[in-house]
mmCIF file of C-alpha atoms in Angstrom:
data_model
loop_
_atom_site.group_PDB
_atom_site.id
_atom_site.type_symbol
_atom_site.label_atom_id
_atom_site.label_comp_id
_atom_site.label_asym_id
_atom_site.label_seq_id
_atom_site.Cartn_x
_atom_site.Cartn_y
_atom_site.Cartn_z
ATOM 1 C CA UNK A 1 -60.348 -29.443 -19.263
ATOM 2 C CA UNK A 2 -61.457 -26.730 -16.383
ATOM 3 C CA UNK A 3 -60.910 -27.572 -12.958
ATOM 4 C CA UNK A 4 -63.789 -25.725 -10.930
ATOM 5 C CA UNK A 5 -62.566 -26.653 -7.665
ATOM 6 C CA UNK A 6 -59.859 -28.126 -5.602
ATOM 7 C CA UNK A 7 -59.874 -28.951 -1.833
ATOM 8 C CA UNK A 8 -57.609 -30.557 -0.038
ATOM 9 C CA UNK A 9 -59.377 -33.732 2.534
ATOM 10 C CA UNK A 10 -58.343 -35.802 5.167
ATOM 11 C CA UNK A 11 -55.859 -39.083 4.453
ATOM 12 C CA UNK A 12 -53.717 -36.752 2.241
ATOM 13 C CA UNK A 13 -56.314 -37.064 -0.460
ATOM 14 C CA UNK A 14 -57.412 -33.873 -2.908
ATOM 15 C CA UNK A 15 -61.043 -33.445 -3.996
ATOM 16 C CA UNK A 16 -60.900 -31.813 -7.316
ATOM 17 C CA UNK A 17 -63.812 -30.880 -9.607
ATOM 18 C CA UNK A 18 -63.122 -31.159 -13.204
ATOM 19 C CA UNK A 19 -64.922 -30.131 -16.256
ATOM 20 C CA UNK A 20 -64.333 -31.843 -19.491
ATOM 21 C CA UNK A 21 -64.782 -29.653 -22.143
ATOM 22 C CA UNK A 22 -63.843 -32.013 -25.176
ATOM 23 C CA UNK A 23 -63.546 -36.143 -26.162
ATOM 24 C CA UNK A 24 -59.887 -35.863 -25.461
ATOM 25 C CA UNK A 25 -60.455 -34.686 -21.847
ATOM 26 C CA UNK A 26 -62.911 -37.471 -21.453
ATOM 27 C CA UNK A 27 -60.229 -40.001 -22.721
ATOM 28 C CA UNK A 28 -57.543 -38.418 -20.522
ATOM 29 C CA UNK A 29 -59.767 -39.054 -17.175
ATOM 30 C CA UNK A 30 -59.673 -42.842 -18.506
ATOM 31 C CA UNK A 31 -56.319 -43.015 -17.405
ATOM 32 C CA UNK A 32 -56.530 -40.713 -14.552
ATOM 33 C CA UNK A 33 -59.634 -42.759 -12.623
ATOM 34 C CA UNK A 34 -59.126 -45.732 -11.119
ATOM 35 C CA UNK A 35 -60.704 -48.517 -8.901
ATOM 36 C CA UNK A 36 -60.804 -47.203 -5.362
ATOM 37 C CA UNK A 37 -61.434 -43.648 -6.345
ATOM 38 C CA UNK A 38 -64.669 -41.554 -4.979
ATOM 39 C CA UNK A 39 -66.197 -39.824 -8.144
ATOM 40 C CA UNK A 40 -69.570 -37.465 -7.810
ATOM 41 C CA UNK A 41 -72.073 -36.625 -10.397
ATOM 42 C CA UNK A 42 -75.347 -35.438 -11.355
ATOM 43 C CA UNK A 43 -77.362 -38.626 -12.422
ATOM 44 C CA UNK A 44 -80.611 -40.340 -13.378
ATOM 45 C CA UNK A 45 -81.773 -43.202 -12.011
ATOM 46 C CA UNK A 46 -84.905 -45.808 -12.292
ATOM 47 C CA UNK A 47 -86.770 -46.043 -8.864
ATOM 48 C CA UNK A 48 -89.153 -48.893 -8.763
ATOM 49 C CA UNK A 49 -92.846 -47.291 -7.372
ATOM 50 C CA UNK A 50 -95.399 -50.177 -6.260
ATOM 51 C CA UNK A 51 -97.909 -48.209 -3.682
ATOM 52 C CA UNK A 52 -101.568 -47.909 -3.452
ATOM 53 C CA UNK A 53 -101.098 -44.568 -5.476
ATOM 54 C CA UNK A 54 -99.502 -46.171 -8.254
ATOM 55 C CA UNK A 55 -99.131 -48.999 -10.247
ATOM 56 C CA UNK A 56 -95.650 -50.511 -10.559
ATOM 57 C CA UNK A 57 -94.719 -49.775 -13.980
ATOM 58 C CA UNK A 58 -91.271 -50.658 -13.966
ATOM 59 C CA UNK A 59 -89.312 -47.602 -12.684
ATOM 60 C CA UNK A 60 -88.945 -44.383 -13.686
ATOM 61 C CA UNK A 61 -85.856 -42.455 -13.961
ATOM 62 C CA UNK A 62 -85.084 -39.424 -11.455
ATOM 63 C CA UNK A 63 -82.283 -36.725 -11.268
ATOM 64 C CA UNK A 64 -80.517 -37.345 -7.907
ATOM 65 C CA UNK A 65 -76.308 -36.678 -7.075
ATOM 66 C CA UNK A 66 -74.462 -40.076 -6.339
ATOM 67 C CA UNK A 67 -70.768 -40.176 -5.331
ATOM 68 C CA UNK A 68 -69.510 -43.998 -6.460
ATOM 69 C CA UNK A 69 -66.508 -45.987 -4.914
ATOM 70 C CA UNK A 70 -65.092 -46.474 -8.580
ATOM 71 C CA UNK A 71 -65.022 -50.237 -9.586
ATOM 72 C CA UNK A 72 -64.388 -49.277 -13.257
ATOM 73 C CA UNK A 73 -63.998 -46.769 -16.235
ATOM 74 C CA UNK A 74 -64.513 -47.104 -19.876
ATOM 75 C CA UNK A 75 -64.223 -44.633 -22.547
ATOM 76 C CA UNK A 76 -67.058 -45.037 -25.108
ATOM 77 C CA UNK A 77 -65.594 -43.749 -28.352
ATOM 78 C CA UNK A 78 -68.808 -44.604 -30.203
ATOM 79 C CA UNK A 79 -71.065 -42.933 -27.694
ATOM 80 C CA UNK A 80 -69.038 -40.270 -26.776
ATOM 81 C CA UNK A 81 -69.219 -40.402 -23.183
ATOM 82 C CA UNK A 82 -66.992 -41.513 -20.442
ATOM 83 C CA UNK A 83 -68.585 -44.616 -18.354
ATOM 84 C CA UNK A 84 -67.842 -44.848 -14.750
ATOM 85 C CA UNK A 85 -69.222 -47.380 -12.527
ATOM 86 C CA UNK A 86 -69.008 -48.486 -9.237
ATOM 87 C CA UNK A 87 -71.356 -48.840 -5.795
ATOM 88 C CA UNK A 88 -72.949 -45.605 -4.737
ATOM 89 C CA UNK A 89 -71.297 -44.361 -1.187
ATOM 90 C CA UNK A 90 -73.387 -41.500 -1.155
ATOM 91 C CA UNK A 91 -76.586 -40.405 -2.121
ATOM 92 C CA UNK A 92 -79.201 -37.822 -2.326
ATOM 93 C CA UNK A 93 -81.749 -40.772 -1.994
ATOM 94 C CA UNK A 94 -80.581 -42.867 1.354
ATOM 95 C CA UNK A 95 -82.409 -46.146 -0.039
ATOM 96 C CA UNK A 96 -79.995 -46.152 -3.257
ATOM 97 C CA UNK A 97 -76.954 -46.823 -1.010
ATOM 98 C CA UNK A 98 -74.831 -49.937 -2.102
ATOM 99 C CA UNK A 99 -76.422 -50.373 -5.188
ATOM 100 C CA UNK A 100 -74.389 -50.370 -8.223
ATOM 101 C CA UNK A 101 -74.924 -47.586 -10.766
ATOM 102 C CA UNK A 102 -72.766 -46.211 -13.703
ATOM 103 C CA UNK A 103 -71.923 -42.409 -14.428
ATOM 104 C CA UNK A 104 -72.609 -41.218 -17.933
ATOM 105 C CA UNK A 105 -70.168 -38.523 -18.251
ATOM 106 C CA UNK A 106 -70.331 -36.145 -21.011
ATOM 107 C CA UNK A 107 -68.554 -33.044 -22.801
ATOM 108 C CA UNK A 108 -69.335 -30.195 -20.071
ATOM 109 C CA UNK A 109 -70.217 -32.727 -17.306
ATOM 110 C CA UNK A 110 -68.716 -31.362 -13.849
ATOM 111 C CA UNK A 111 -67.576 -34.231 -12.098
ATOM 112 C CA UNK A 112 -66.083 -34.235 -8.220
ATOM 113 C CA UNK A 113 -63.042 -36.687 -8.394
ATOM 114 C CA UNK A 114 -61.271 -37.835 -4.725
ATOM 115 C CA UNK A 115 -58.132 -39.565 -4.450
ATOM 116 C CA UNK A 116 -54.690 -39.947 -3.565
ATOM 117 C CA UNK A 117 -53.537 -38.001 -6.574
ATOM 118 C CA UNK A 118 -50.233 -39.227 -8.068
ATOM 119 C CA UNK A 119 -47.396 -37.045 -9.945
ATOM 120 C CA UNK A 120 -48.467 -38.508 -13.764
ATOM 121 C CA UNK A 121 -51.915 -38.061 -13.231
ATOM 122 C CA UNK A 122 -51.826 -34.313 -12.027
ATOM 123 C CA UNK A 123 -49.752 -33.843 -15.191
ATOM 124 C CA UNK A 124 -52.047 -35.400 -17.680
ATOM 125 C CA UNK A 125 -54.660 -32.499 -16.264
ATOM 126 C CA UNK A 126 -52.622 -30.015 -15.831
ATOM 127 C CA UNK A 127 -51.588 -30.777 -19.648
ATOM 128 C CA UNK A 128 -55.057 -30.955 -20.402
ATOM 129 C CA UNK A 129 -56.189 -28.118 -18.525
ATOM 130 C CA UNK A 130 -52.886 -26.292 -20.477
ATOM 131 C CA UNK A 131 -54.547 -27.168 -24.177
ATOM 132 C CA UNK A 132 -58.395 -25.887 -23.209
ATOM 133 C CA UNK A 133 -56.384 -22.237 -22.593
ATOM 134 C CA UNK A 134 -53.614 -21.978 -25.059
ATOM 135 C CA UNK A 135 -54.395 -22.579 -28.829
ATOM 136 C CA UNK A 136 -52.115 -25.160 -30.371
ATOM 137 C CA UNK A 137 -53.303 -24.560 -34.189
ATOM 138 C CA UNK A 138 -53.363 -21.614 -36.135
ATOM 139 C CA UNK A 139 -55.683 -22.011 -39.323
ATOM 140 C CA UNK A 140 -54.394 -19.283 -42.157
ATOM 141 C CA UNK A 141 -56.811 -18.035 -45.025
ATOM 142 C CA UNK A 142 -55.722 -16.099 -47.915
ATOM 143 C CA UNK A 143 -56.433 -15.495 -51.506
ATOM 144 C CA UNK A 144 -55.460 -12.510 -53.844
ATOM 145 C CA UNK A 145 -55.369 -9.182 -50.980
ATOM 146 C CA UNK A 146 -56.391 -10.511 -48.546
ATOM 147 C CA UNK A 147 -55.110 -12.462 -45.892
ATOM 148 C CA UNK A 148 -56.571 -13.791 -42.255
ATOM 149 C CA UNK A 149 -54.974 -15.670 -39.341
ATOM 150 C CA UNK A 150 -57.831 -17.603 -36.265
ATOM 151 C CA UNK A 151 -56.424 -19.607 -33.800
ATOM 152 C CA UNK A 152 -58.289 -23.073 -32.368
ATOM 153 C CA UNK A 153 -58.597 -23.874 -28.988
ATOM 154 C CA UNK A 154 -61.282 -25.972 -27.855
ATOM 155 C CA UNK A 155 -63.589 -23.811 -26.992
ATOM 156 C CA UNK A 156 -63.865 -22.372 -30.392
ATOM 157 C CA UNK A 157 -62.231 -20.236 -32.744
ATOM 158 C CA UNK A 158 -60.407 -16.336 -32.543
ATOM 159 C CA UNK A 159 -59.753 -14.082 -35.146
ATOM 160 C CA UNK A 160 -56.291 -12.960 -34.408
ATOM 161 C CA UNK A 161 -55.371 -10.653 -37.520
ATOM 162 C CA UNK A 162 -57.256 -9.426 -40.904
ATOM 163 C CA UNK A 163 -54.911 -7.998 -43.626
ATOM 164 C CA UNK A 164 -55.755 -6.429 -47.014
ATOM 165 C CA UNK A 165 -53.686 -5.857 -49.501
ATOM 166 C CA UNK A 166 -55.035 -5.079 -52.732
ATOM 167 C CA UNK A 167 -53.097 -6.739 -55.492
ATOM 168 C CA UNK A 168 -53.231 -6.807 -59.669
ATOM 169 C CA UNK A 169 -53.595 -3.442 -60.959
ATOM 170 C CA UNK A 170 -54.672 -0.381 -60.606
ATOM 171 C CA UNK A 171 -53.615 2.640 -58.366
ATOM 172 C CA UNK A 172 -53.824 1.467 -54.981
ATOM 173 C CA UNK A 173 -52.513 -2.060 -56.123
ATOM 174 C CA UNK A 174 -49.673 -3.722 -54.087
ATOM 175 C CA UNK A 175 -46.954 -6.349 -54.699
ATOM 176 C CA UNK A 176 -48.232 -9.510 -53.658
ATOM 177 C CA UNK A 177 -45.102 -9.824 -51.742
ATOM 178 C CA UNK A 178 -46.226 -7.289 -48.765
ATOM 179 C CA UNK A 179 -49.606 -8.995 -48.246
ATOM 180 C CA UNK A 180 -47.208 -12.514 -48.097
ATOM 181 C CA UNK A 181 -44.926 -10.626 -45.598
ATOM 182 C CA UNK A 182 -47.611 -9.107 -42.981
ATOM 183 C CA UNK A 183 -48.787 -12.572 -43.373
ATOM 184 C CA UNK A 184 -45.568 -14.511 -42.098
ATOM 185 C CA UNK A 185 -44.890 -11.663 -39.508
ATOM 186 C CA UNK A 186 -48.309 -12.553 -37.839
ATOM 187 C CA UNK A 187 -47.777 -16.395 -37.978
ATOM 188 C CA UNK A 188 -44.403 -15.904 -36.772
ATOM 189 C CA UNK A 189 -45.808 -14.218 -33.951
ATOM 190 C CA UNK A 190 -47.862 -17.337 -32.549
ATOM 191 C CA UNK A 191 -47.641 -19.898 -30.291
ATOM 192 C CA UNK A 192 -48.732 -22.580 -31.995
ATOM 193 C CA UNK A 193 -47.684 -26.154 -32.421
ATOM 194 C CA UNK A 194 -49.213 -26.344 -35.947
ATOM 195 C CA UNK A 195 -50.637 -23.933 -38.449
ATOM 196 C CA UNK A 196 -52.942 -24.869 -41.703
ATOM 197 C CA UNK A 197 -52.731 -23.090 -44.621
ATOM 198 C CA UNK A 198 -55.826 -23.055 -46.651
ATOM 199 C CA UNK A 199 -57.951 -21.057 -49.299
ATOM 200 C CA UNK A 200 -59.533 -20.976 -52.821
ATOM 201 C CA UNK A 201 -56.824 -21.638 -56.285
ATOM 202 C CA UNK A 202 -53.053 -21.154 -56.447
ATOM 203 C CA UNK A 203 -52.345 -18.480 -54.113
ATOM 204 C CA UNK A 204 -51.530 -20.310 -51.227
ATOM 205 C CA UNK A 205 -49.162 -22.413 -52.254
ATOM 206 C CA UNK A 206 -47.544 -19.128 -53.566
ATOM 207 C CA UNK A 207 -48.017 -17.204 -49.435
ATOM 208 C CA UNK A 208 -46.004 -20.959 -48.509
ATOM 209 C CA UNK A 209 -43.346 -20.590 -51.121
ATOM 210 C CA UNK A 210 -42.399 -16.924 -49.839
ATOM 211 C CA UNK A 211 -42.734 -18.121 -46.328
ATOM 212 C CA UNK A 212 -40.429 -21.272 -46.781
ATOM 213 C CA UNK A 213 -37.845 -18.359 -48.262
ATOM 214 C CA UNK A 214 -38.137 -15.711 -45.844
ATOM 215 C CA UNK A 215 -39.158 -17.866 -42.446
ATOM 216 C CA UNK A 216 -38.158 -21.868 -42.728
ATOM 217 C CA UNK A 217 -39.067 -22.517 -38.878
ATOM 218 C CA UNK A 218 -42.478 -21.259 -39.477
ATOM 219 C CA UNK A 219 -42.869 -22.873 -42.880
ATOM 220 C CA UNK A 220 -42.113 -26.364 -40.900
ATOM 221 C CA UNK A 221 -45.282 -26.349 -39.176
ATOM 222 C CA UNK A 222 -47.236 -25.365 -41.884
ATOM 223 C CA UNK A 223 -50.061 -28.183 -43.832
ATOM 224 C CA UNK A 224 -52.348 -26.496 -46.785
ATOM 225 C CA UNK A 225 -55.627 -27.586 -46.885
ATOM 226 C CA UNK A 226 -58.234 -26.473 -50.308
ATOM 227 C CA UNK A 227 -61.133 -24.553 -49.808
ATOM 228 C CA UNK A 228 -63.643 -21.968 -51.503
ATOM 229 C CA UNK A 229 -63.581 -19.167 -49.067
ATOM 230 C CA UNK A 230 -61.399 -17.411 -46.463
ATOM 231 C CA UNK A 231 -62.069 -15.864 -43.064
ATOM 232 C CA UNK A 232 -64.809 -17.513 -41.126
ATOM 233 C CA UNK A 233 -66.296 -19.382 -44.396
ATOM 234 C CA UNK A 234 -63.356 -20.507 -44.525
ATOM 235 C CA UNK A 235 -62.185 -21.857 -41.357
ATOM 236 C CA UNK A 236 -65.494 -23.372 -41.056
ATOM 237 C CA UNK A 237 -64.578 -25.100 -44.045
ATOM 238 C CA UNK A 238 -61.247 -26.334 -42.303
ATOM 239 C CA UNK A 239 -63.044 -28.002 -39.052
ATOM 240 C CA UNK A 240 -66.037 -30.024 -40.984
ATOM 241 C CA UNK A 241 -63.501 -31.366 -42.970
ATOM 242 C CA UNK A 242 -61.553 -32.710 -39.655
ATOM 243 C CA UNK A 243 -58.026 -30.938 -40.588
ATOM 244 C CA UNK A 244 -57.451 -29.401 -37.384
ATOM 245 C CA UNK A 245 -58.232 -32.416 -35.163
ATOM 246 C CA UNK A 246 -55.995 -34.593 -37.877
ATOM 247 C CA UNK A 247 -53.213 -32.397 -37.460
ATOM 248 C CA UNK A 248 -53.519 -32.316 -33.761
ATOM 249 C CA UNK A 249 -53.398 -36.118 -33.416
ATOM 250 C CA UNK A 250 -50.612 -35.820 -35.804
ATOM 251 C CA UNK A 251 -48.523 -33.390 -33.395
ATOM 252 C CA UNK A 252 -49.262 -35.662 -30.316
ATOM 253 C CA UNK A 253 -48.032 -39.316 -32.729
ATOM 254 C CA UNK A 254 -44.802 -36.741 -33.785
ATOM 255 C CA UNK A 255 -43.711 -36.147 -30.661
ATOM 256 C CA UNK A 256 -43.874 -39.736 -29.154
ATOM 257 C CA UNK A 257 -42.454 -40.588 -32.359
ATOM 258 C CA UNK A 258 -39.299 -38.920 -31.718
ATOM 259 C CA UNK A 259 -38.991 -40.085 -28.421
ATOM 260 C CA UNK A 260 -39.485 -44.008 -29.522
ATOM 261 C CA UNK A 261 -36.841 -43.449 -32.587
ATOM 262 C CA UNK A 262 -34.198 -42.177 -29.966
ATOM 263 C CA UNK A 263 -34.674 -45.204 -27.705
ATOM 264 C CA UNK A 264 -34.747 -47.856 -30.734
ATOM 265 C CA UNK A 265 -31.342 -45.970 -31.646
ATOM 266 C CA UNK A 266 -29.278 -45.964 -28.444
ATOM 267 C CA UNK A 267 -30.852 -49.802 -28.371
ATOM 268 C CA UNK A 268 -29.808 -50.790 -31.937
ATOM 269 C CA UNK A 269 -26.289 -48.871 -30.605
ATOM 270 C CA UNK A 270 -26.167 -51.192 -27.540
ATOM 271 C CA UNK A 271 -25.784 -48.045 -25.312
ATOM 272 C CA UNK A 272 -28.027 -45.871 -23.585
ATOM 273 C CA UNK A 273 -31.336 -47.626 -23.008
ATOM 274 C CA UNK A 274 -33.706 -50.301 -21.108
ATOM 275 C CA UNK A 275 -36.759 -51.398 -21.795
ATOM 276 C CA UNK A 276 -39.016 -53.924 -19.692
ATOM 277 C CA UNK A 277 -40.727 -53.954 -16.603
ATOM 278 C CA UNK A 278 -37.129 -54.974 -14.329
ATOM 279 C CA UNK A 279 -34.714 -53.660 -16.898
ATOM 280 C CA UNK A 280 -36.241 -50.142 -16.839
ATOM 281 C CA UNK A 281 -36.734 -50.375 -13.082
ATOM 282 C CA UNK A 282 -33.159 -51.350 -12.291
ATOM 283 C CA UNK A 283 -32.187 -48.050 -14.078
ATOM 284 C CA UNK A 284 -34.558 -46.171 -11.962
ATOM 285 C CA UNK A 285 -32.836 -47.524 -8.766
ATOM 286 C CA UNK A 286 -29.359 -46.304 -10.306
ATOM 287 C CA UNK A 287 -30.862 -42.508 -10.934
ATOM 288 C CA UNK A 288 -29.637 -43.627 -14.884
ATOM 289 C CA UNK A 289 -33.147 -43.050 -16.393
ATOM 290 C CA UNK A 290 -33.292 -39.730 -18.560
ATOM 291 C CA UNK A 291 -36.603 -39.979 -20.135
ATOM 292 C CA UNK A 292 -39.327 -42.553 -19.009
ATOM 293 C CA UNK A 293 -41.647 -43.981 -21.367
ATOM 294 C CA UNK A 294 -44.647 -45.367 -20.274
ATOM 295 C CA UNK A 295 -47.836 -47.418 -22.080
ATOM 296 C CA UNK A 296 -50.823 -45.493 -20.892
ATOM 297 C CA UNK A 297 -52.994 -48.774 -20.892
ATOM 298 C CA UNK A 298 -50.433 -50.575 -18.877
ATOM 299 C CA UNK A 299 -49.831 -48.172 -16.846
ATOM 300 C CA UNK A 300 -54.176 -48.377 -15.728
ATOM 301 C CA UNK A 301 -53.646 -52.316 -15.409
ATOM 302 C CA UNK A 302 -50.371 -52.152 -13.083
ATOM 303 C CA UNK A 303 -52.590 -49.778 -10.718
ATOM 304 C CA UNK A 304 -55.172 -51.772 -11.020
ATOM 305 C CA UNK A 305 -55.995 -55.264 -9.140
ATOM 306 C CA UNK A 306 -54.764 -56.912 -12.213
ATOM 307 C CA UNK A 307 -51.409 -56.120 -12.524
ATOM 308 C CA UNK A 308 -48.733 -58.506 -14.309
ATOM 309 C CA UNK A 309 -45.481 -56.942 -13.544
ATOM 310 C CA UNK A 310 -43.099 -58.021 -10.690
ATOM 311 C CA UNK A 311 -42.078 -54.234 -10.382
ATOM 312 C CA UNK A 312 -44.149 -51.409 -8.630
ATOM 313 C CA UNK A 313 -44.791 -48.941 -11.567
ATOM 314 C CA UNK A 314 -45.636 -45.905 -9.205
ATOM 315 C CA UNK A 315 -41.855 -46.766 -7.691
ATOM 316 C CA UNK A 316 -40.788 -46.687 -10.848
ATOM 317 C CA UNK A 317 -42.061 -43.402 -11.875
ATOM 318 C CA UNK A 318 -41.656 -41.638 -8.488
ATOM 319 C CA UNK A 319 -37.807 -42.652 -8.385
ATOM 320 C CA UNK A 320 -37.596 -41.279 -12.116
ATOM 321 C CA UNK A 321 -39.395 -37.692 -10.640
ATOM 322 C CA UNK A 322 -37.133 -37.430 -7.978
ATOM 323 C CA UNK A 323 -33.677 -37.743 -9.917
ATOM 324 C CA UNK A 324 -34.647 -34.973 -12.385
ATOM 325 C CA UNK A 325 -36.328 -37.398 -14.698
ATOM 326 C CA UNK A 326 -38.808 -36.679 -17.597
ATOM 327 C CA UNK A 327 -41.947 -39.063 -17.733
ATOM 328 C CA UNK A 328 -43.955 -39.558 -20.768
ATOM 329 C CA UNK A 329 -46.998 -41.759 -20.922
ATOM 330 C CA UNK A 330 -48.034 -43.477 -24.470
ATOM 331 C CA UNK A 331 -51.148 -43.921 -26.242
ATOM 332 C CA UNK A 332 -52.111 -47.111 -26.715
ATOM 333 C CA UNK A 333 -53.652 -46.184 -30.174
ATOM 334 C CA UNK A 334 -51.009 -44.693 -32.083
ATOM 335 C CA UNK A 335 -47.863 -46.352 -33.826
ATOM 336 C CA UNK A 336 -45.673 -45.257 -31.230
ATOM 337 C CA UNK A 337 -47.422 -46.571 -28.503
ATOM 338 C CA UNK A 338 -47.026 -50.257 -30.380
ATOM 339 C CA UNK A 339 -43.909 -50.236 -30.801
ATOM 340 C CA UNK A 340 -43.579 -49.823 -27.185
ATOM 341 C CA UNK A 341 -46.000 -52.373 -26.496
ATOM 342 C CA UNK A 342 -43.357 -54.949 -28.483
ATOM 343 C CA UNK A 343 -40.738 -53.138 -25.809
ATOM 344 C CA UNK A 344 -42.535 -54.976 -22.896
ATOM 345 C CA UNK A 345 -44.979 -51.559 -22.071
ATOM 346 C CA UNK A 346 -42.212 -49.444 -20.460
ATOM 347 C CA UNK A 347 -38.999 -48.531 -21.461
ATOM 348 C CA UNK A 348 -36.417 -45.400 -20.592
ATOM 349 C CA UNK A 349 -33.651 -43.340 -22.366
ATOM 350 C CA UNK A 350 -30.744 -43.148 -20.291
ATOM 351 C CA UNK A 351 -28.372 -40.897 -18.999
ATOM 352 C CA UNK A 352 -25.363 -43.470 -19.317
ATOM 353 C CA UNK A 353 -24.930 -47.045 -19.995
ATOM 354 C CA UNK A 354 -25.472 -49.616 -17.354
ATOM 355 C CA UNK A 355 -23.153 -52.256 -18.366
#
């Protein structure tokens, strides 16, 4: 995500201008619009014509800016787009005003958003603002001397080191070992949430034995993928085949996992946990809650006009903020995210037990 612009407007609202630059940032503004909101895009629209220069032939579609009070917001997996509708406020075309119309919003789309920005939403574009500038995965090449490291971030790939090492035999031959050694120093080196290993026959599983041996934390984050070629033939062969968005989905499910194991722990314990809509907010109002957790799809409904809970989740969240809280919000389409469904949608690891 790139935000282009921010300005602060009247009614302690923010106008900011975002750019989503990938599908995740288009399913992170699902959960960041809402009904209310005052979203502006470039559009196209069917105008009806019916004058004595032309026949009527059903509308034809024009380019025109529209700002929409937001009604509602759909991600289109399928279709790869971001839908937003609502009725158009404002208008480059005065005679389209209070008509409904829906935004089509696509990768590289710059769309004005203006709202009453809460804490959770900032964060989930700051976070994705965050991953568009810092590469997460590392993707590693190597076969017999030679040896290259590229990082991913989503607006392509980088080169970050190139190593030869000539190994076998002959006079300028090297022990296999030093080209495995420049290798892990580089790795080592990065910060990177993940880092696939991949390249043609045997000798990468050889580069991960030596770096299991000589550097276990870096070894952790490793995966090996196969492929015929190194360097750029090769890390193209890495993203058709999906491995780097797989292992990225993998990182985000890991981390909730962890969170959703301690909190089904301190529960089986009987100690320090709540889960529910009045459980969880009853340790909010004691300052007990450590660690929020926080269904992202139930956390869209309770803002929205159809919300089922007795409890104010924006309370909730704002009294977890203020105590020195940590708030994470779930995805509704990983494992983790169903088990905390089955916890009543919310839940919180605490900092002591209640009763």
């Amino acid at each position: 995500m790139r935000i282009a612009d921010r300005v602060q407007v009247e009614g302690g609202k923010e106008r900011i201008t975002v750019v989503p630059e990938t599908l995740d940032d288009l399913w992170h503004l699902t959960y960041v619009l809402e009904p209310g909101d005052r979203v502006g895009g470039d559009t196209t629209r069917r105008i009806q014509r019916n004058d004595d220069k032309m026949r009527d032939t059903g509308g034809e579609r024009e380019h025109m800016y529209v700002t929409l009070a937001v009604d509602d917001v759909e991600f289109a997996r399928f279709a790869n787009r971001l839908r937003v509708g609502g009725e158009i406020v404002d208008c480059s075309r005065e005679d389209q005003l209070g008509h409904h119309h829906t935004l089509n919003v696509e990768e590289r789309d710059e769309l004005e958003v203006e709202k009453r920005w809460k804490s959770d939403q900032l964060e989930r574009l700051n976070e994705a603002v965050e991953a568009s500038e810092n590469p997460d995965v590392a993707i590693a090449t190597v076969e017999e001397g030679q040896a290259y490291v590229h990082t991913v971030a989503q607006y392509g790939t980088e080169e970050r080191a190139s190593i030869t090492a000539p190994t076998g035999k002959g006079e300028y031959a090297r022990p296999r070992e030093e080209l495995f050694s420049d290798l892990t120093d580089v790795l080592a080196r990065l910060d990177v949430a993940a880092i696939i290993l991949a390249g043609p026959g045997f000798t990468k599983q050889d580069a991960l034995d030596y770096i299991e041996d000589e550097s276990p934390d870096v070894a952790e984050l490793i995966t090996t993928v196969d492929t015929s070629g190194v360097g750029d033939r090769g890390v193209h062969e890495v993203l058709k085949r999906g491995a780097v968005d797989e292992v990225q989905e993998q990182t985000r499910i890991a981390e909730e996992a962890d969170l959703i194991d301690e909190l089904m722990d301190q529960i089986g314990q009987g100690e320090k946990a709540a889960y529910g809509p009045e459980q969880t907010a009853k340790a909010a109002d004691y300052g007990a809650v450590d660690h929020l957790l926080v269904l992202d799809e139930a956390l869209r409904r309770e803002r929205g006009t159809d919300g089922e809970w007795d409890v104010d989740v924006d309370d909730v969240i704002e009294s977890v903020e203020q105590q020195g809280g940590e708030v994470t919000v779930f995805s509704s389409e990983f494992d983790p995210g169903m088990q905390l469904a089955n916890l009543g949608e919310i839940a919180a690891v605490l900092r002591y037990r209640l009763e």
